[in-house]
GROMACS .gro file of N, CA and C in nm:
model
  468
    1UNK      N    1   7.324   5.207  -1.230
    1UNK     CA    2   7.181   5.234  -1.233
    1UNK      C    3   7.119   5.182  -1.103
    2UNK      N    4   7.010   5.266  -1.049
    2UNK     CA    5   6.946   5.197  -0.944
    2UNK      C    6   6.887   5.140  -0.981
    3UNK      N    7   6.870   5.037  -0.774
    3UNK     CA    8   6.758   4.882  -0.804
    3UNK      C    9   6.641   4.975  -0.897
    4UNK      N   10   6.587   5.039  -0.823
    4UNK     CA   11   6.464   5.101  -0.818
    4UNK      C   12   6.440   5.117  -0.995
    5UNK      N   13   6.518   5.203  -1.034
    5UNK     CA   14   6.532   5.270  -1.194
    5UNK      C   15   6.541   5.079  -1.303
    6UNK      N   16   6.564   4.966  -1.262
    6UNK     CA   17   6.574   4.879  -1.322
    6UNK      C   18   6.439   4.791  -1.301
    7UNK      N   19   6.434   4.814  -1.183
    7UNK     CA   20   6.282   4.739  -1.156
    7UNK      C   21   6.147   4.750  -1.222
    8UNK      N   22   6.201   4.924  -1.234
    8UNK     CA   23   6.057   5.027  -1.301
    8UNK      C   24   6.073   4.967  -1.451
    9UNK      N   25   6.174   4.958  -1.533
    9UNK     CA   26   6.241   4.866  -1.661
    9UNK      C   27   6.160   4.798  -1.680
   10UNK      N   28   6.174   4.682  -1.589
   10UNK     CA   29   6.152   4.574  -1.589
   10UNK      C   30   5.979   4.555  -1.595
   11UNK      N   31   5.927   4.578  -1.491
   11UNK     CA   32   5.791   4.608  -1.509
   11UNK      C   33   5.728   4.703  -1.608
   12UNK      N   34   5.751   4.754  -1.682
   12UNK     CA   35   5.730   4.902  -1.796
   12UNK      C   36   5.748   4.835  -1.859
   13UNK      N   37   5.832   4.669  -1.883
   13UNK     CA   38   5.802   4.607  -2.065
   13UNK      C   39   5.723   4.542  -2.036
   14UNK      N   40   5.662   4.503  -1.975
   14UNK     CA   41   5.562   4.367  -1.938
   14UNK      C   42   5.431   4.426  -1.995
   15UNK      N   43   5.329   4.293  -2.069
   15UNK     CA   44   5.243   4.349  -2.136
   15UNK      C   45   5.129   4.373  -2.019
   16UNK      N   46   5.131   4.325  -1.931
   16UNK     CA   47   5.022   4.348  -1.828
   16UNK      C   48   5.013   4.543  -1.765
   17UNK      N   49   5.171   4.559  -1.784
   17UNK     CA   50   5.182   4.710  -1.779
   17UNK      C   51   5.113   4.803  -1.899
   18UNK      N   52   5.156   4.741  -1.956
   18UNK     CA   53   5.070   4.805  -2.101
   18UNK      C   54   4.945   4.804  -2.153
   19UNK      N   55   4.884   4.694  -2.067
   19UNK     CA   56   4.705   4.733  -2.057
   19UNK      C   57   4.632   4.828  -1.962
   20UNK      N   58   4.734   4.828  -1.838
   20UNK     CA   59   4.693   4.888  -1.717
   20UNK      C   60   4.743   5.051  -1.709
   21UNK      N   61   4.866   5.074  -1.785
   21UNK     CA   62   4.896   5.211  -1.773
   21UNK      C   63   4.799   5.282  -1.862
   22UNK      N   64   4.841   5.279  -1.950
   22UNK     CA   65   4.704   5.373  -2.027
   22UNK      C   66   4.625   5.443  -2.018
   23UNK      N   67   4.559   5.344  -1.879
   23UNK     CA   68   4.431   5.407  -1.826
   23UNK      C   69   4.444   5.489  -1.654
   24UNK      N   70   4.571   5.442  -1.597
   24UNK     CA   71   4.572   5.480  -1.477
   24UNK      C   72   4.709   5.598  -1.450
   25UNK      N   73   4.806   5.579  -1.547
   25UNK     CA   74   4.928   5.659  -1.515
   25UNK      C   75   4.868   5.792  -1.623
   26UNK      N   76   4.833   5.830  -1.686
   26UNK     CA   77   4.827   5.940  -1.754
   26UNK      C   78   4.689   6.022  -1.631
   27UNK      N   79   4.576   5.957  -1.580
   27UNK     CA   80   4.472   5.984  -1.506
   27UNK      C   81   4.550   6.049  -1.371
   28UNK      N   82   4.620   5.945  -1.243
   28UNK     CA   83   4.729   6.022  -1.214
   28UNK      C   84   4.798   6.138  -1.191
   29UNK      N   85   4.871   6.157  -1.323
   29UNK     CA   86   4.937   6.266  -1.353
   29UNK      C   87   4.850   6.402  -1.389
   30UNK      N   88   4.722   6.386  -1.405
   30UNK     CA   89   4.657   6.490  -1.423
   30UNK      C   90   4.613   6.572  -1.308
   31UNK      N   91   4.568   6.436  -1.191
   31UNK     CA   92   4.538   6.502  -1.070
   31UNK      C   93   4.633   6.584  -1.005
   32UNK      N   94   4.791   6.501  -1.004
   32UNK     CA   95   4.894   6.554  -0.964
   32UNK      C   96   4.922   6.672  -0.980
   33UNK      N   97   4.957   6.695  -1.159
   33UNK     CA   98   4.969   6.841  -1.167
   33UNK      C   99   4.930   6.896  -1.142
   34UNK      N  100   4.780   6.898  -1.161
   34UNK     CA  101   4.702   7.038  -1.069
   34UNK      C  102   4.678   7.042  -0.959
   35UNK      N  103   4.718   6.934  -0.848
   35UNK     CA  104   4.724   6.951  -0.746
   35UNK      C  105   4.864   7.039  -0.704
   36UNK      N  106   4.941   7.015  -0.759
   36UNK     CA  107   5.106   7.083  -0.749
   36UNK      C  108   5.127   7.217  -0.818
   37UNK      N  109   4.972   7.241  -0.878
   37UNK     CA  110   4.997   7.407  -0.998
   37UNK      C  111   5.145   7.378  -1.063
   38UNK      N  112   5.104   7.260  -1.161
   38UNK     CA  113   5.261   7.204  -1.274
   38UNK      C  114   5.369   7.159  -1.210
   39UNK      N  115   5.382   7.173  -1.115
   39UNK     CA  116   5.531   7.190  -1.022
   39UNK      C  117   5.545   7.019  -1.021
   40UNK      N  118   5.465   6.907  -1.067
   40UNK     CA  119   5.513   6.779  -1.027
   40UNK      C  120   5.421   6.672  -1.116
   41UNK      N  121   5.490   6.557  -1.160
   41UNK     CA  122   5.439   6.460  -1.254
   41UNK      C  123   5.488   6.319  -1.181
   42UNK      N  124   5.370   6.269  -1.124
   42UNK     CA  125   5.447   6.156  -1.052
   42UNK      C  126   5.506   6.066  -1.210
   43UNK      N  127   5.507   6.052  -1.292
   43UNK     CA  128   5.537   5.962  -1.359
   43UNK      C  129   5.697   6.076  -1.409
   44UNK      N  130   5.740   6.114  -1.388
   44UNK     CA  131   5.825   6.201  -1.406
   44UNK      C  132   5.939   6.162  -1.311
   45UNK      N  133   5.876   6.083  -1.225
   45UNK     CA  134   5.986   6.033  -1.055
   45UNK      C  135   6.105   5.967  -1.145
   46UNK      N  136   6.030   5.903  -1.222
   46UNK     CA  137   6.134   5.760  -1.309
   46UNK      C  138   6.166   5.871  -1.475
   47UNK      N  139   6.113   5.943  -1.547
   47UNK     CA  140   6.147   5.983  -1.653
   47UNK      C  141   6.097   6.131  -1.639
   48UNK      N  142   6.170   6.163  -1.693
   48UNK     CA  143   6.162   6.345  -1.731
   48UNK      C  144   6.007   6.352  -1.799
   49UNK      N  145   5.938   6.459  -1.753
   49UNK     CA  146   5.798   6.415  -1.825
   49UNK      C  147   5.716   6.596  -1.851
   50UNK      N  148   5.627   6.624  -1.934
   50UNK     CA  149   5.573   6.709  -1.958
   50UNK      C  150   5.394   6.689  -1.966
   51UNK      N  151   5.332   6.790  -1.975
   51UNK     CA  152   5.186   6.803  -2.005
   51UNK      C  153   5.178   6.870  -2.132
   52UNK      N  154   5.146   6.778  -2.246
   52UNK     CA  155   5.121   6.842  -2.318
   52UNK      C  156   4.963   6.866  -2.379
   53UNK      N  157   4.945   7.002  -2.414
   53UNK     CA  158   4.841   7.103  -2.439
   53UNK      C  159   4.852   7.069  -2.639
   54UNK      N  160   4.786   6.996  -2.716
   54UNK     CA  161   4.767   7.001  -2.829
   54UNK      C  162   4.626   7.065  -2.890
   55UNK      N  163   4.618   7.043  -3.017
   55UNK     CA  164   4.441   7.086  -3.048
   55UNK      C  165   4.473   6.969  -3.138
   56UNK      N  166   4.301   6.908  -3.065
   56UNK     CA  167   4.263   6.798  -3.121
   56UNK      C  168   4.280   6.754  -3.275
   57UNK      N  169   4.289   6.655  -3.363
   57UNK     CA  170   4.310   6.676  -3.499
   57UNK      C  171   4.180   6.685  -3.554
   58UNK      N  172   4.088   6.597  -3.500
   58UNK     CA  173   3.940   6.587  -3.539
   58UNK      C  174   3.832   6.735  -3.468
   59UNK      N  175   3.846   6.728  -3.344
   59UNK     CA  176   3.755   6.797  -3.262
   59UNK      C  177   3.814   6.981  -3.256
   60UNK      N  178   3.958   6.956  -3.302
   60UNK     CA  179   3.975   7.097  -3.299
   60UNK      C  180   3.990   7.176  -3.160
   61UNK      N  181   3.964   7.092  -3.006
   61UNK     CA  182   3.999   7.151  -2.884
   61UNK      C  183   4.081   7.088  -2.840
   62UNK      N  184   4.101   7.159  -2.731
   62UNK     CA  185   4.293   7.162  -2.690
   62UNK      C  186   4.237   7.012  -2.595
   63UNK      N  187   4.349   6.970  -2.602
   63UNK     CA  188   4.387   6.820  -2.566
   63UNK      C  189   4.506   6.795  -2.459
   64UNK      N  190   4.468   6.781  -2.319
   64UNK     CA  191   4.614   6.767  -2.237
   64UNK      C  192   4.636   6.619  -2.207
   65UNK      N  193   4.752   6.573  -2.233
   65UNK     CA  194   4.802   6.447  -2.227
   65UNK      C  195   4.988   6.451  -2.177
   66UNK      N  196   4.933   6.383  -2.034
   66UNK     CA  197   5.094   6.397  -1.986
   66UNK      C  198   5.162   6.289  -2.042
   67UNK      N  199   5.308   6.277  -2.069
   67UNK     CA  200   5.397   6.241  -2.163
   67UNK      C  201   5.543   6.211  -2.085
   68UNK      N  202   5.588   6.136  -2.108
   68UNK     CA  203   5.791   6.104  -2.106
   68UNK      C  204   5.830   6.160  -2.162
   69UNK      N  205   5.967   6.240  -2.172
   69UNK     CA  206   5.990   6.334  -2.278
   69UNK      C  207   6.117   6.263  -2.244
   70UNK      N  208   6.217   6.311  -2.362
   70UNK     CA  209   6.350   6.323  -2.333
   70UNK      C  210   6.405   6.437  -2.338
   71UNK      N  211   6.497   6.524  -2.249
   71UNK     CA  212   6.514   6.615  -2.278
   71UNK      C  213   6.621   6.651  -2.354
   72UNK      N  214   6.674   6.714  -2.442
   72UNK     CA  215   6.795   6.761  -2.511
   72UNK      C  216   6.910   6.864  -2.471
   73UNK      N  217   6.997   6.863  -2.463
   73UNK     CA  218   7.098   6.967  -2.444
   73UNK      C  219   7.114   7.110  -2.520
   74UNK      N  220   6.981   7.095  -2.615
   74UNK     CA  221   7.006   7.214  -2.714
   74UNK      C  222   6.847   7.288  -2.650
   75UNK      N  223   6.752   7.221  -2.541
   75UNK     CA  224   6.662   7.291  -2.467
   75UNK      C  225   6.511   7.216  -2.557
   76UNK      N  226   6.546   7.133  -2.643
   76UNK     CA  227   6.423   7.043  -2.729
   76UNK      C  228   6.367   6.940  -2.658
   77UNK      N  229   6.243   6.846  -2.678
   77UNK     CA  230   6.238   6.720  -2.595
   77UNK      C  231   6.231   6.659  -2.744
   78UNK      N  232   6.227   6.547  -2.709
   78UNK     CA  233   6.187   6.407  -2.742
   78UNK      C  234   6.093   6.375  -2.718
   79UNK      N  235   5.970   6.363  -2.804
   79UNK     CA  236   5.834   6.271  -2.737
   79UNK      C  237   5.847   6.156  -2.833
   80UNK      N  238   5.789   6.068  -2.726
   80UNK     CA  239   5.769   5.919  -2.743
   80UNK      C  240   5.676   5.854  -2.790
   81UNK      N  241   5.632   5.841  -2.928
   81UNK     CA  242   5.461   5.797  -2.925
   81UNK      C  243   5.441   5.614  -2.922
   82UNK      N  244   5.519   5.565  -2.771
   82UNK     CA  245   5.547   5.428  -2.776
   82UNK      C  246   5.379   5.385  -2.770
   83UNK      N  247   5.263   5.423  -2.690
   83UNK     CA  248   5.154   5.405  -2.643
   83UNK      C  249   5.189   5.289  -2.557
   84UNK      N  250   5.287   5.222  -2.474
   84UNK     CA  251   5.324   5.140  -2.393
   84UNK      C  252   5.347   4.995  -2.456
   85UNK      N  253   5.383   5.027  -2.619
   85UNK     CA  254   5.390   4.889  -2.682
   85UNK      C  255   5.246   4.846  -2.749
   86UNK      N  256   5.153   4.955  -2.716
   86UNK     CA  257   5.033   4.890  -2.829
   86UNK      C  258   5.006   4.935  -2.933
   87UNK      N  259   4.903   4.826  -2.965
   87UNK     CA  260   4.873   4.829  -3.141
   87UNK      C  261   4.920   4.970  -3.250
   88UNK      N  262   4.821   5.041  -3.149
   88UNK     CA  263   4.811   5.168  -3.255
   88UNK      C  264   4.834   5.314  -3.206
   89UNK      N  265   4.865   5.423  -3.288
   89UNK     CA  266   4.973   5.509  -3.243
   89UNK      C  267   4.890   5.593  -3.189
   90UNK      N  268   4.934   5.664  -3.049
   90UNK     CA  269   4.865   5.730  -2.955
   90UNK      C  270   4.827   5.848  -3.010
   91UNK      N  271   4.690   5.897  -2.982
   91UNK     CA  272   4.589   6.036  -3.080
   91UNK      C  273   4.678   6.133  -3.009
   92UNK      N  274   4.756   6.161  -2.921
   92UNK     CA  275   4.841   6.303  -2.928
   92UNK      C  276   4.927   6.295  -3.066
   93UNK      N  277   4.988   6.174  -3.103
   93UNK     CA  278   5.055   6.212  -3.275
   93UNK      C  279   4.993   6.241  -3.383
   94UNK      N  280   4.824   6.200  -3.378
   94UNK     CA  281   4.800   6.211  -3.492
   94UNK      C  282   4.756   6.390  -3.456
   95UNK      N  283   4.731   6.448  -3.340
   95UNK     CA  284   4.716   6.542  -3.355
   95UNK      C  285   4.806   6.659  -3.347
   96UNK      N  286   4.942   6.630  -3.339
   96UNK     CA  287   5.043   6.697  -3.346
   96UNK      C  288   5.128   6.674  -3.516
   97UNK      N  289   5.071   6.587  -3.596
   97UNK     CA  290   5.068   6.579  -3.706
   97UNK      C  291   4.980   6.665  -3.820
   98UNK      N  292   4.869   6.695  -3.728
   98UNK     CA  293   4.776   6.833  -3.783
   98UNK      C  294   4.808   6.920  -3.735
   99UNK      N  295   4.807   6.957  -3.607
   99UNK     CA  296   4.858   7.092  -3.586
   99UNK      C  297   4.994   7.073  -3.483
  100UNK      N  298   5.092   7.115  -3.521
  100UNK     CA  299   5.225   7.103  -3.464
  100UNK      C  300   5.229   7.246  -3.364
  101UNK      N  301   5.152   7.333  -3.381
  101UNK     CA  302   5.190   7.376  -3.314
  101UNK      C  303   5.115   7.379  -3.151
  102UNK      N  304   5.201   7.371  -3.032
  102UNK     CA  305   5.138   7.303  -2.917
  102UNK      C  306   5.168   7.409  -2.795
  103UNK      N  307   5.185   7.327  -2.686
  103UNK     CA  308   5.209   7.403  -2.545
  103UNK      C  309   5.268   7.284  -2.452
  104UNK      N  310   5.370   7.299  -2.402
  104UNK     CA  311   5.369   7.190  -2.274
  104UNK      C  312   5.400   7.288  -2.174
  105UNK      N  313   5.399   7.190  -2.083
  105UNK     CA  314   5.420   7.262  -1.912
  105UNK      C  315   5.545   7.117  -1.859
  106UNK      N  316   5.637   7.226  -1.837
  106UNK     CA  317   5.787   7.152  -1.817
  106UNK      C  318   5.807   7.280  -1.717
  107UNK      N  319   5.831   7.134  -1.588
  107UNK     CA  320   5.892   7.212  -1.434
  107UNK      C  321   5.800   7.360  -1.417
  108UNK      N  322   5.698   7.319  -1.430
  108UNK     CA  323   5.616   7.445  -1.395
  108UNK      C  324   5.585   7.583  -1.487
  109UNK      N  325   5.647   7.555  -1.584
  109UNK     CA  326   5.600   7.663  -1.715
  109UNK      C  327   5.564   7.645  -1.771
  110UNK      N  328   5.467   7.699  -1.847
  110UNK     CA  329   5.419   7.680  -1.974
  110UNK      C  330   5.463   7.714  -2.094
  111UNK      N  331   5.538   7.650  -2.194
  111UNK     CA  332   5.609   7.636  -2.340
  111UNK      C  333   5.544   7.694  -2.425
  112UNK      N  334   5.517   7.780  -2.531
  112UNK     CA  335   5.411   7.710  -2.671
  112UNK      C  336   5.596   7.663  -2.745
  113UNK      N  337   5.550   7.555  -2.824
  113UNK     CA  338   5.667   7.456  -2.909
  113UNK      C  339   5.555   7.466  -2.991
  114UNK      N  340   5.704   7.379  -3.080
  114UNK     CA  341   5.635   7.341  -3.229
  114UNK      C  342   5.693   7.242  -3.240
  115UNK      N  343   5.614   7.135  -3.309
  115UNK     CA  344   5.626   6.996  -3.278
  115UNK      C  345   5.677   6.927  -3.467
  116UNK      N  346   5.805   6.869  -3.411
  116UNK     CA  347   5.839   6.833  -3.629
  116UNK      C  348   5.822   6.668  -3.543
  117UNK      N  349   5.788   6.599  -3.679
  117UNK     CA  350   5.797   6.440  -3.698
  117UNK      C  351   5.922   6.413  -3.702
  118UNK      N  352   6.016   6.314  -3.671
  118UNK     CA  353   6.127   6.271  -3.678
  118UNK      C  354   6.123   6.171  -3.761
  119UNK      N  355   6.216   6.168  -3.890
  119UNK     CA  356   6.231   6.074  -4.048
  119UNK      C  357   6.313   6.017  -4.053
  120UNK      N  358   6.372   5.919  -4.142
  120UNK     CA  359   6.487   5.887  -4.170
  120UNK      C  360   6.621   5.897  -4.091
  121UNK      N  361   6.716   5.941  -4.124
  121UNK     CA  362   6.854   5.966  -4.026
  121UNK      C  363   6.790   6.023  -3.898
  122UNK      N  364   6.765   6.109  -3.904
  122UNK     CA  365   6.738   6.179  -3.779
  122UNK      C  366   6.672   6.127  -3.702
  123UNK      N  367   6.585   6.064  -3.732
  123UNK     CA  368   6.481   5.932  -3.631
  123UNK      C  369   6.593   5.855  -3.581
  124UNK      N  370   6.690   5.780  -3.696
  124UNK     CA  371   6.732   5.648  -3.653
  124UNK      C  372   6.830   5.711  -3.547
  125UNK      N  373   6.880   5.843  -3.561
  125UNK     CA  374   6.940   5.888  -3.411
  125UNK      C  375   6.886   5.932  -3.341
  126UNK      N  376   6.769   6.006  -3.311
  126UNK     CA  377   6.725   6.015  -3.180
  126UNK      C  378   6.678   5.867  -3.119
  127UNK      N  379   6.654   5.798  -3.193
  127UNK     CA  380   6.576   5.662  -3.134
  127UNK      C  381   6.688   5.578  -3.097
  128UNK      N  382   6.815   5.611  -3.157
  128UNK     CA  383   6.914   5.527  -3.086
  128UNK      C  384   6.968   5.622  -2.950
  129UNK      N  385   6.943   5.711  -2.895
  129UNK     CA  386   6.900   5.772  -2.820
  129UNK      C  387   6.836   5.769  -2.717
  130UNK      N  388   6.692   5.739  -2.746
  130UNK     CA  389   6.592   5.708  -2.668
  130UNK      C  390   6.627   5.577  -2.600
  131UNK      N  391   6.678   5.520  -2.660
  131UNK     CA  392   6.720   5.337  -2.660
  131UNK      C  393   6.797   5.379  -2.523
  132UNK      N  394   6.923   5.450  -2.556
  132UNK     CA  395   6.998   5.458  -2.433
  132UNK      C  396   6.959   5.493  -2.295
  133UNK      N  397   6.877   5.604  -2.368
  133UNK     CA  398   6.797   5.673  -2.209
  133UNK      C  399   6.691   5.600  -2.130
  134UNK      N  400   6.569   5.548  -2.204
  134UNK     CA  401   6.525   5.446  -2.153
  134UNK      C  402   6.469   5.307  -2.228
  135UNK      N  403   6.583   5.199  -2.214
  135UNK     CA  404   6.565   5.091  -2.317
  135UNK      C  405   6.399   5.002  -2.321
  136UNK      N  406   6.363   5.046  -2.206
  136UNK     CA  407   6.222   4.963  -2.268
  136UNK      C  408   6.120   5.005  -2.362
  137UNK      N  409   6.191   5.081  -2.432
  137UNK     CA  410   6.121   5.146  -2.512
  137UNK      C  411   6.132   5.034  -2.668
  138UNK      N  412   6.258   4.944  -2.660
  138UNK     CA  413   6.303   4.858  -2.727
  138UNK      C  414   6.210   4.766  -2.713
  139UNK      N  415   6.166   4.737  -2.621
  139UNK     CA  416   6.051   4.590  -2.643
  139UNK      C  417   5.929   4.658  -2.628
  140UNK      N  418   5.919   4.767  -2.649
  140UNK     CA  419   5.734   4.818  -2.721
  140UNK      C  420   5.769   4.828  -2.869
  141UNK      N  421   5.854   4.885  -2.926
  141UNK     CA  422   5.854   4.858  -3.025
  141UNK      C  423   5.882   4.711  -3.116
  142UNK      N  424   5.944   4.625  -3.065
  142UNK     CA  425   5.928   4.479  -3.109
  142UNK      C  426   5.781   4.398  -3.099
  143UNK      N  427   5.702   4.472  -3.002
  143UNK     CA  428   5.561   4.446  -2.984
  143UNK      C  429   5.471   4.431  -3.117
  144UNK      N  430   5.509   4.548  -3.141
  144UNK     CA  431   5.407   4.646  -3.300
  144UNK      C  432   5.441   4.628  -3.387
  145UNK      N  433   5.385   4.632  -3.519
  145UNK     CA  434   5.454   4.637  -3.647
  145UNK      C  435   5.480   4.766  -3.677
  146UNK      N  436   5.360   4.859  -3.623
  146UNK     CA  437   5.406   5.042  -3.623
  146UNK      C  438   5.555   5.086  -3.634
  147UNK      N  439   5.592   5.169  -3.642
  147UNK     CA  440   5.691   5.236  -3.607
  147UNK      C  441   5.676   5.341  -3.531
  148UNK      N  442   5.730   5.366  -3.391
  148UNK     CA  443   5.694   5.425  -3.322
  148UNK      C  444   5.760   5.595  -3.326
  149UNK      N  445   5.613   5.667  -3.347
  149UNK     CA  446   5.668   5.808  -3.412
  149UNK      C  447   5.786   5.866  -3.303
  150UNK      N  448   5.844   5.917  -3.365
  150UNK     CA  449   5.947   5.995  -3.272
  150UNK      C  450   5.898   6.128  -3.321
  151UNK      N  451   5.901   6.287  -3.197
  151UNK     CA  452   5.879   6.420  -3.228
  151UNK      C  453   5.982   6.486  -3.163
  152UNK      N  454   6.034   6.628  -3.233
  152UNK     CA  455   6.132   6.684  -3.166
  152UNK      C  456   6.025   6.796  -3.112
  153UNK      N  457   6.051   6.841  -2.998
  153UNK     CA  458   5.943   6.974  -3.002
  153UNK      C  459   5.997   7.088  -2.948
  154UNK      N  460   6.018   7.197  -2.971
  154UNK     CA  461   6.104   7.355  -3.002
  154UNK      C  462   6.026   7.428  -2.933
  155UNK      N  463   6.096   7.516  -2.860
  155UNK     CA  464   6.007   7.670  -2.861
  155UNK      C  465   5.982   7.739  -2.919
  156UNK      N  466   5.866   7.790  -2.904
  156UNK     CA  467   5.841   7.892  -3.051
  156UNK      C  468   5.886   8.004  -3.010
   0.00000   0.00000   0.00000
């Protein structure tokens, strides 16, 4: 593994990261993409990452929130609803819990997916998963008492 890829680790569990991203790495990535017309997610340098296009659960309008994904070998991602180790679970789940069905923009296209909750067995393997791909995902969840949703998300 690179320095670089361990360093980013290292700093990404720290709780000082987790007050400060929130507000500045998702902001960021918004300018980015549309400065790049999709083609680029700086937070994507260190993890595979998407824009995802939901409808709100409350407000009912579409909602873009760039994301870490993992990607799958069968063409699915993995979303992460770590919120960087805090309290409470980030409003893209609760609104992909109302309406699953979504849109991301991966490497410059636009998707519509459909977004399932990950349960039981199937959670405890993608999340042993996620663990491998990027472990600081292990000390946000020791943070919370939550359980941090795991989503598979499909093309429609």
């Amino acid at each position: 593994m690179a320095v670089g890829v361990r360093i980013v680790q290292k700093v990404s569990s720290t709780r000082a990261f987790a007050k400060v991203a929130p507000h500045v790495v998702p902001a960021l990535d918004r300018v980015v993409h549309r400065l790049t017309r999709g083609k680029v997610l700086l937070s994507a340098q260190m993890l595979p990452g998407v824009i995802l296009t939901a409808t709100g659960a409350k407000s009912g309008l579409p909602r873009r929130t760039p994301l870490a994904c993992m990607p799958e070998e069968s063409g699915s991602w993995i979303l992460i609803g770590s919120n960087f180790g805090r309290t409470g679970h980030p409003a893209w789940t609760a609104n992909l819990l109302v309406h699953p069905d979504a849109e991301v923009s991966w490497k410059g296209e636009d998707i519509p997916v459909t977004a399932h909750l990950l349960e039981g067995e199937e959670r405890a393997a993608a999340w042993k998963a996620v663990l491998a791909f990027w472990p600081p995902y292990a000390t946000y969840q020791a943070r919370v008492e939550r359980e941090i949703r795991l989503f598979r998300i499909v093309r429609r």
